[in-house]
Coordinates of C-alpha atoms in Angstrom, one line a residue:
Chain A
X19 CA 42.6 38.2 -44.1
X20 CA 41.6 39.7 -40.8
X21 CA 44.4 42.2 -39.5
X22 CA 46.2 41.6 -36.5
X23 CA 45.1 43.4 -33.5
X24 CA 48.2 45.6 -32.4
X25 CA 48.8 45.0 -28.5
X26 CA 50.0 47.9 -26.5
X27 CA 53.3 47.6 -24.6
X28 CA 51.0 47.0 -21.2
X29 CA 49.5 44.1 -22.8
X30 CA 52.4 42.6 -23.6
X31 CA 54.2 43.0 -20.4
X32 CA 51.3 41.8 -18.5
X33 CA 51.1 38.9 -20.8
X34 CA 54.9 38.2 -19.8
X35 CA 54.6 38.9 -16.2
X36 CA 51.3 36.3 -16.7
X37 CA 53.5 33.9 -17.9
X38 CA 56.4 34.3 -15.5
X39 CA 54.2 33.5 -12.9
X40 CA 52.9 30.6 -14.2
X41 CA 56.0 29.2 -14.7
X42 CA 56.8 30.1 -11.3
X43 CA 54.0 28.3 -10.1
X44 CA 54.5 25.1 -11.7
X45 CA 58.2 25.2 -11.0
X46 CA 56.8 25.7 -7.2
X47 CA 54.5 22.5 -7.7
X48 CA 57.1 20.3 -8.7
X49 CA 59.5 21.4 -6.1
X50 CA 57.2 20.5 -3.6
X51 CA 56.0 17.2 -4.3
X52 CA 57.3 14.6 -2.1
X53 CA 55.8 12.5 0.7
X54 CA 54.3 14.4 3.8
X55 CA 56.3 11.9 5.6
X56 CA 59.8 10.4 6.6
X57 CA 59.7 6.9 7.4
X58 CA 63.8 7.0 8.4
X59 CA 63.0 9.9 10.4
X60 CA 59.8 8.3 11.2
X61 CA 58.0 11.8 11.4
X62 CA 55.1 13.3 10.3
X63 CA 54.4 16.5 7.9
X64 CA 51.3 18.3 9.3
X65 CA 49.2 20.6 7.5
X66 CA 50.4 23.9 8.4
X67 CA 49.0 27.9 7.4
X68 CA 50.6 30.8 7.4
X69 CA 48.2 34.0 7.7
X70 CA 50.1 37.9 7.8
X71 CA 48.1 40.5 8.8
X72 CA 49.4 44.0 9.3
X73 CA 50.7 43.7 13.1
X74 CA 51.4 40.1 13.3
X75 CA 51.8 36.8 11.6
X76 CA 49.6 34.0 12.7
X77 CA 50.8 30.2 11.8
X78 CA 48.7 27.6 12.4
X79 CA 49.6 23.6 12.6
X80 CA 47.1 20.7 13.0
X81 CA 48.3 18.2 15.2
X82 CA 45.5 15.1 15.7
X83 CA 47.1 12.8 18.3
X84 CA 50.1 15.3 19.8
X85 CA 50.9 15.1 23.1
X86 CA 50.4 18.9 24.5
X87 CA 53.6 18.8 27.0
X88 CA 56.0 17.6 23.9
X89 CA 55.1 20.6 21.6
X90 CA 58.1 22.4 20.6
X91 CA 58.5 25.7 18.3
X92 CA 62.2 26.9 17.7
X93 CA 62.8 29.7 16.0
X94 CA 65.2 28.6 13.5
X95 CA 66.8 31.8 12.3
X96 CA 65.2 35.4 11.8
X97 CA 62.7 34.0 9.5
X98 CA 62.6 30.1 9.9
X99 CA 60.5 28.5 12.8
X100 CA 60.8 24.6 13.3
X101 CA 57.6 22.8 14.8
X102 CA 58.3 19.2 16.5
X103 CA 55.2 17.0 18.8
X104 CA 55.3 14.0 19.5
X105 CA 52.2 11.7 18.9
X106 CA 50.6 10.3 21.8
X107 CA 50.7 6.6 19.6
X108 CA 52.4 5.1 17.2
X109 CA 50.8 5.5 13.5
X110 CA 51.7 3.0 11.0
X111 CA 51.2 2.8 7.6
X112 CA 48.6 -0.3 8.4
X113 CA 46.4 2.0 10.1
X114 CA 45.3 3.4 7.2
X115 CA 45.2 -0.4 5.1
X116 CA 48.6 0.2 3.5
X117 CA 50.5 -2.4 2.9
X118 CA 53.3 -2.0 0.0
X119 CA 54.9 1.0 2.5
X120 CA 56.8 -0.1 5.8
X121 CA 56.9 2.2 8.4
X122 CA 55.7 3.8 11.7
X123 CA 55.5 7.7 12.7
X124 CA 55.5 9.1 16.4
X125 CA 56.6 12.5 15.8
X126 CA 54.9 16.1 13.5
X127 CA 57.8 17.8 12.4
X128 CA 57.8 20.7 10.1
X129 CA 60.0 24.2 9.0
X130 CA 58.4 27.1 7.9
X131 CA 59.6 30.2 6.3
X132 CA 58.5 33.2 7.4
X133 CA 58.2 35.5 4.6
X134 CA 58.4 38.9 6.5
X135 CA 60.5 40.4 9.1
X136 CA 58.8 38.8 12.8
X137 CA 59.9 39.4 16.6
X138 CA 60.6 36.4 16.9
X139 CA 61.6 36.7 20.8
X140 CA 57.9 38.0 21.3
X141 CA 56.1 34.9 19.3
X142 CA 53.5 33.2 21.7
X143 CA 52.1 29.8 21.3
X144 CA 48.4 27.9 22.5
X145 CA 47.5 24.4 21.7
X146 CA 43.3 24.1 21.4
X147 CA 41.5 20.6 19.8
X148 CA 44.9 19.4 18.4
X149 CA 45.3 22.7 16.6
X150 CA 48.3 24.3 17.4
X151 CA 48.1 28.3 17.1
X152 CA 51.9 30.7 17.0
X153 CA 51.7 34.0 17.0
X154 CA 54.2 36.3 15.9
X155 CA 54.4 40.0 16.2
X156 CA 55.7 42.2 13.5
Chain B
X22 CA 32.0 18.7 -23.9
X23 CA 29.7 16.5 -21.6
X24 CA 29.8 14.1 -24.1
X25 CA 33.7 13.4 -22.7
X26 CA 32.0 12.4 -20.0
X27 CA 30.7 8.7 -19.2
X28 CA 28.6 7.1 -16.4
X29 CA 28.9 3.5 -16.5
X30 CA 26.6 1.6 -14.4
X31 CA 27.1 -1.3 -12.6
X32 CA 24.0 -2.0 -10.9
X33 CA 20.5 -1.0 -11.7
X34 CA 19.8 2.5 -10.5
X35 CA 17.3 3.4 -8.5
X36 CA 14.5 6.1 -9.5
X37 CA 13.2 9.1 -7.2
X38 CA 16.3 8.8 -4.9
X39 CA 17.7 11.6 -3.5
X40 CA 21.1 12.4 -5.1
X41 CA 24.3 14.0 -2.6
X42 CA 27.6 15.2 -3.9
X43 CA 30.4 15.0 -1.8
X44 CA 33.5 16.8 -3.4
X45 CA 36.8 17.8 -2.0
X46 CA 36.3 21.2 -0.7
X47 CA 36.7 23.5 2.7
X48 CA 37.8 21.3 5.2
X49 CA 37.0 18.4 3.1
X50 CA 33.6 18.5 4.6
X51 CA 31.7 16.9 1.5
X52 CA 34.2 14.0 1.0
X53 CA 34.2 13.0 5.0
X54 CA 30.4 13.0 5.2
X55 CA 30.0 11.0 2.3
X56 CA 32.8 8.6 3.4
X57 CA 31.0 7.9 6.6
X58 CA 27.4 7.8 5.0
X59 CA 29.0 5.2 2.7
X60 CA 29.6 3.2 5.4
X61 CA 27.1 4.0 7.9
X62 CA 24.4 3.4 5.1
X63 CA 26.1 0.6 4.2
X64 CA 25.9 2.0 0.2
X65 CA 27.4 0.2 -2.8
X66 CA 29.1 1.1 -6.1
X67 CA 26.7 1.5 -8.3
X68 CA 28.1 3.9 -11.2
X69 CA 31.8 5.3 -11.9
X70 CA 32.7 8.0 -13.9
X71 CA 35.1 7.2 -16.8
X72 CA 36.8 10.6 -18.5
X73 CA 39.9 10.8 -20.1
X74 CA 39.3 14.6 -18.9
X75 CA 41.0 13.3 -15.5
X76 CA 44.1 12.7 -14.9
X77 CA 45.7 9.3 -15.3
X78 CA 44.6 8.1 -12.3
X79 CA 43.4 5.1 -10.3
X80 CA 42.3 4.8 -6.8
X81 CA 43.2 1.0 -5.6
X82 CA 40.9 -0.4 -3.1
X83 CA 41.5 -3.8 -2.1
X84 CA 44.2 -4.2 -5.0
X85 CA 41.3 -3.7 -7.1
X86 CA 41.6 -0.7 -9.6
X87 CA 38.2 2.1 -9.4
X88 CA 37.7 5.3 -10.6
X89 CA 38.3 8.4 -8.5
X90 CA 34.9 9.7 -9.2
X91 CA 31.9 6.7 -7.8
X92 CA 28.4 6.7 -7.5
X93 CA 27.2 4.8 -4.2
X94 CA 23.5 4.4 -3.9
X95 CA 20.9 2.3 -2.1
X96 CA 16.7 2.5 -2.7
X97 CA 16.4 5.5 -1.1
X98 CA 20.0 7.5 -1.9
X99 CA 22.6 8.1 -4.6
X100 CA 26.2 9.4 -3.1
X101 CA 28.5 10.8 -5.8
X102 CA 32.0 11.0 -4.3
X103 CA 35.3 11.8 -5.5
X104 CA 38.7 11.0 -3.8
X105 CA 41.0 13.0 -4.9
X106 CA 40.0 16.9 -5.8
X107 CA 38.5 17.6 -9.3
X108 CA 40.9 20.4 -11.3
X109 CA 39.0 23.6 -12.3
X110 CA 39.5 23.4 -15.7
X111 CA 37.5 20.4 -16.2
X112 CA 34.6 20.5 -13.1
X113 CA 32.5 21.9 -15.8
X114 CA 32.2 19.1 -17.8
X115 CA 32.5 16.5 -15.0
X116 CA 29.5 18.0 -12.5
X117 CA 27.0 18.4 -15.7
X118 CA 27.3 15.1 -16.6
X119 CA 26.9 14.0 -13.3
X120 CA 24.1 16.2 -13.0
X121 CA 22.4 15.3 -16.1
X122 CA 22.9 11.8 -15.2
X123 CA 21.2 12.1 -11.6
X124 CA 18.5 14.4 -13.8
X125 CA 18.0 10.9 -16.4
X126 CA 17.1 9.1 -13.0
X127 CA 14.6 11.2 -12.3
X128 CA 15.9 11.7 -8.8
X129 CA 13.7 14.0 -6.5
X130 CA 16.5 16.2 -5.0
X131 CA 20.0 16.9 -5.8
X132 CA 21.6 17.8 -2.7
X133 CA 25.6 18.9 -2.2
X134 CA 27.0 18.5 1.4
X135 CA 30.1 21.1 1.4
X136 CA 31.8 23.7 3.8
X137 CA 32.0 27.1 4.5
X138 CA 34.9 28.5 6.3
X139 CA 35.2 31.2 8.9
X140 CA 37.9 33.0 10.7
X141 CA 38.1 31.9 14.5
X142 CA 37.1 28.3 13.9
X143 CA 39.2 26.9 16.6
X144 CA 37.6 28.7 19.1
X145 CA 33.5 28.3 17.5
X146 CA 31.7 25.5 20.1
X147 CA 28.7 25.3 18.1
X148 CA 29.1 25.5 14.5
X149 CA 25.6 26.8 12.3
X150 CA 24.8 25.4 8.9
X151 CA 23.6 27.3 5.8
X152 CA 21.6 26.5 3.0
X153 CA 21.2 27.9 -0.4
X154 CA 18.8 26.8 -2.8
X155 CA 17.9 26.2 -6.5
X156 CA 14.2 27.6 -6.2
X157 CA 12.1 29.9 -4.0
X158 CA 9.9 26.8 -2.6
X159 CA 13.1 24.9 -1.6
X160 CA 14.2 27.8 0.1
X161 CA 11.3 27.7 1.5
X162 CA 11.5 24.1 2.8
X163 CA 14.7 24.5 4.1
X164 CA 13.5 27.5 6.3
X165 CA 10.5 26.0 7.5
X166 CA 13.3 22.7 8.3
X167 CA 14.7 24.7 10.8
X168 CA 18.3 25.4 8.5
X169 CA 19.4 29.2 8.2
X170 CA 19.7 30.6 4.6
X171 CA 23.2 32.0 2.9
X172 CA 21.3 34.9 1.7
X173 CA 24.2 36.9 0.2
X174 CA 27.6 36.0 -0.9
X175 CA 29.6 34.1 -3.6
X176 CA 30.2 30.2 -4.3
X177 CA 32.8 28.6 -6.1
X178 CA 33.3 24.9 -6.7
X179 CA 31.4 22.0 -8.0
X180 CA 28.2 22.7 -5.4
X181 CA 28.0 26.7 -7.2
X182 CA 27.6 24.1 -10.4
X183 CA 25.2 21.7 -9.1
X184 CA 22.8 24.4 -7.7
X185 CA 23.4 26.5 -11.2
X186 CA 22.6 23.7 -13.0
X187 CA 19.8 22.8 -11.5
X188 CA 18.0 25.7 -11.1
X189 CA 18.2 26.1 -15.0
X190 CA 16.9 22.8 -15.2
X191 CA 14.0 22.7 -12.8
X192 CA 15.5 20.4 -10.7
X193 CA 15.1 20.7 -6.9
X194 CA 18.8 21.0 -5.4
X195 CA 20.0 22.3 -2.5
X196 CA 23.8 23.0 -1.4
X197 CA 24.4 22.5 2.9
X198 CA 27.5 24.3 4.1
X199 CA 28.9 23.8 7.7
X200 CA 31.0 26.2 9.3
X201 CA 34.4 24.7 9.0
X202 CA 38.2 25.2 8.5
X203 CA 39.3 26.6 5.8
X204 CA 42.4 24.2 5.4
X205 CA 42.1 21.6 7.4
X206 CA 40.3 18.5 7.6
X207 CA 37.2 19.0 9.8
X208 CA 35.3 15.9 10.7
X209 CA 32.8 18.1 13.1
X210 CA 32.3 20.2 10.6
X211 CA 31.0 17.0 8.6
X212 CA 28.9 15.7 11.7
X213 CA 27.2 19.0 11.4
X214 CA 26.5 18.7 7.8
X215 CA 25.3 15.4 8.0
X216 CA 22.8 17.0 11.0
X217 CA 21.4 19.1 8.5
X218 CA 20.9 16.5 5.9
X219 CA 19.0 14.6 8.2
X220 CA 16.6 18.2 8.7
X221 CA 15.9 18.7 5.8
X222 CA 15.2 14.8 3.7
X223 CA 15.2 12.9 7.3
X224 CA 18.6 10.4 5.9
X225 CA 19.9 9.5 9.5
X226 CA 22.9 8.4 10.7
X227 CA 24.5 7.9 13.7
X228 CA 27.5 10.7 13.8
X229 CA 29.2 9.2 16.9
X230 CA 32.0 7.5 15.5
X231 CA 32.7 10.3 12.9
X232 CA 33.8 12.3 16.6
X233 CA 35.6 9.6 18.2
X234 CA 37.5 8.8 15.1
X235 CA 38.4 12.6 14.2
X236 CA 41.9 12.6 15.0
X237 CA 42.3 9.4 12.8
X238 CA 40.1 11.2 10.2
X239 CA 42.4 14.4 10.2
X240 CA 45.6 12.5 10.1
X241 CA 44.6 10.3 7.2
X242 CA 43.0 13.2 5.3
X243 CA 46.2 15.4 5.5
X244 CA 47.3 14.7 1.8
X245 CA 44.1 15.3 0.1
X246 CA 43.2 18.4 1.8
X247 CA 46.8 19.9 0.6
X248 CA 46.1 18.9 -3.1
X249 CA 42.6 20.0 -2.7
X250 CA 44.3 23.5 -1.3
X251 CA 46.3 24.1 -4.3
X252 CA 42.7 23.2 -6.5
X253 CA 41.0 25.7 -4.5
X254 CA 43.3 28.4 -4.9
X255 CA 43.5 27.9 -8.5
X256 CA 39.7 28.2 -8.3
X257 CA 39.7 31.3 -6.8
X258 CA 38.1 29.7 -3.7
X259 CA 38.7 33.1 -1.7
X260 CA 36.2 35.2 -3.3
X261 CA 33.4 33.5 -1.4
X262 CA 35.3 36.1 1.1
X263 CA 34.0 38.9 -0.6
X264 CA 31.2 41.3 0.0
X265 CA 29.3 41.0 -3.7
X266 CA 27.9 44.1 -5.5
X267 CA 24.4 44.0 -4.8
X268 CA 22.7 43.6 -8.9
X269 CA 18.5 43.4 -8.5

């Protein structure tokens, strides 16, 4: 019978921590699974990023058909910023051949969670091919 | 494990075609080309691929059920596509036996159509497309085609596959990457692509409409670019970032 290999103490905690996150992950998954839209609300979820680099926090938010002069980013609290446009026409779930959903969207809307301390009274904002860019110093 | 792994055909196949890929990827470049050479070529179904690998599911297209994973194809062209993003624990299996298949078909040239990101992409006006290659003369051709060569760097995904594959196989393959968004949907990205497929095996299409209809394109391609994300990450997409350790 081949003897066990004994694991160090490292191993094993990185093994745990390994599975921890895992876990985490999956947990993370299934949390956020739901529709990228709201038909009572009738808005949109657009794709959004987050990048952090040491001086600033860059979040980016595609926005095909907004209307530039309805953008609006609120800061929500210290660490929340809310993202709202409204659509220059009405998208309905026909537009893209579906038929066993009823519904039509004319706004983005969107939160995100900033996961690091921001001036938020300093963030600035520029709207370029439907791509919206913020900008938020740290 | 390719043997988990079928082709069924539904139409006779075509010999000495050239065979694309178009896989969800950076800025889902692959999938939108191939979507609008489907339609611009006017290509049919001609094979699906049947795994219980995948996931249990179905993509229904006129209340009809297909695979997610289809090969389109005239005379001239085979087009494997997939519609939803393929998980990294099973794109092995899945791109060989695509690959082999393709190989069994004796087509002439596997080419993938794919992306590669860069920083300040909002602001690029003119966005370049690279080309790596399975063999020294295709690198060749490409060159002398007019398309610059991704000399130095890492690739991850089903295209890193293909062109393995291939080059262990003698198969002449190429991979095209556009400069493109990382994670966003990025249909000029996929009009470049499709530029540089017409350079280098003189497939044309007209790439108007894929501009006009971007916005459409990006709004409808919003939820499989956020599952193809999470694939990515769990791929380890970023190390094409990194500077590789020169080996001779």
């Amino acid at each position: 019978m081949a003897a066990r290999k004994k694991r160090s103490i490292f191993e094993i905690v990185e093994e745990y921590f390994e599975g921890m996150e895992e876990g985490v992950e999956r947990l993370g998954e299934t949390l956020t699974e739901k529709p990228s839209w709201n038909c009572r609300a009738c808005t949109m979820e657009p794709l959004h990023n987050i990048m952090i680099a040491p001086d600033e926090v860059t979040v980016t938010v595609d926005l095909p058909f907004a209307e530039e002069k309805t953008i609006q980013v609120k800061p929500i609290d210290v660490n929340t910023i809310e993202i709202s446009a409204k659509m220059r026409r009405t998208i309905r779930f026909e537009d893209f051949g579906i038929t066993h959903y009823r519904g039509e969207f004319q706004t983005f809307h969107c939160r995100m969670y900033i996961p690091v301390p921001v001036r938020m009274e300093k963030m600035e904002t520029r709207f370029k091919r439907g791509m919206l860019e913020i900008r938020i110093p740290r | 494990m390719s043997g988990e792994v079928k082709i069924i055909e539904k139409e006779r196949i075509s010999t000495n075609a050239v065979m694309l890929f178009g896989f969800p990827d950076v800025g889902l470049v692959g999938v939108i080309a191939a979507s609008h050479l489907i339609s611009e070529l006017k290509l049919d179904e001609v094979a699906f691929l049947d795994s219980e690998l995948l996931p249990p599911l179905i993509v229904l297209h006129e209340g009809l059920p297909h695979s997610s994973i289809r090969v389109f194809g005239n005379n001239e062209v085979l087009l494997a596509v997939s519609e939803t993003p393929v998980s990294a624990d099973v794109i092995y299996p899945i791109m060989n036996a695509l690959i082999d298949w393709g190989k069994s078909k004796n087509v002439k040239m596997m080419i993938s159509l794919s992306g590669i990101p860069i920083e300040q992409r909002q602001d690029a006006e003119k966005l370049e497309v690279f080309a790596a290659a399975s063999s020294p003369e295709m690198l060749k051709m490409v060159q002398d085609k007019g398309v610059e060569v991704l000399k130095e760097g890492y690739m991850v995904g089903p295209q890193a596959i293909m062109l393995q594959r291939c080059a262990n196989m003698g198969t002449p393959a190429l991979t095209l990457l556009a400069q493109c968004f990382l994670n966003y949907p990025d249909p000029e990205a996929a009009t470049e692509v499709l530029k540089g497929l017409e350079k280098v095996t003189g497939i044309k299409v007209d790439t108007s409409k894929l501009l006009e209809k971007g916005e459409e394109i990006r709004l409808r391609a919003r939820d499989v670019m956020k599952r193809t994300q999470q694939e990515l990450s769990k791929m380890k997409k970023a190390q094409e970032y990194d500077i590789p350790v020169y080996v001779s």
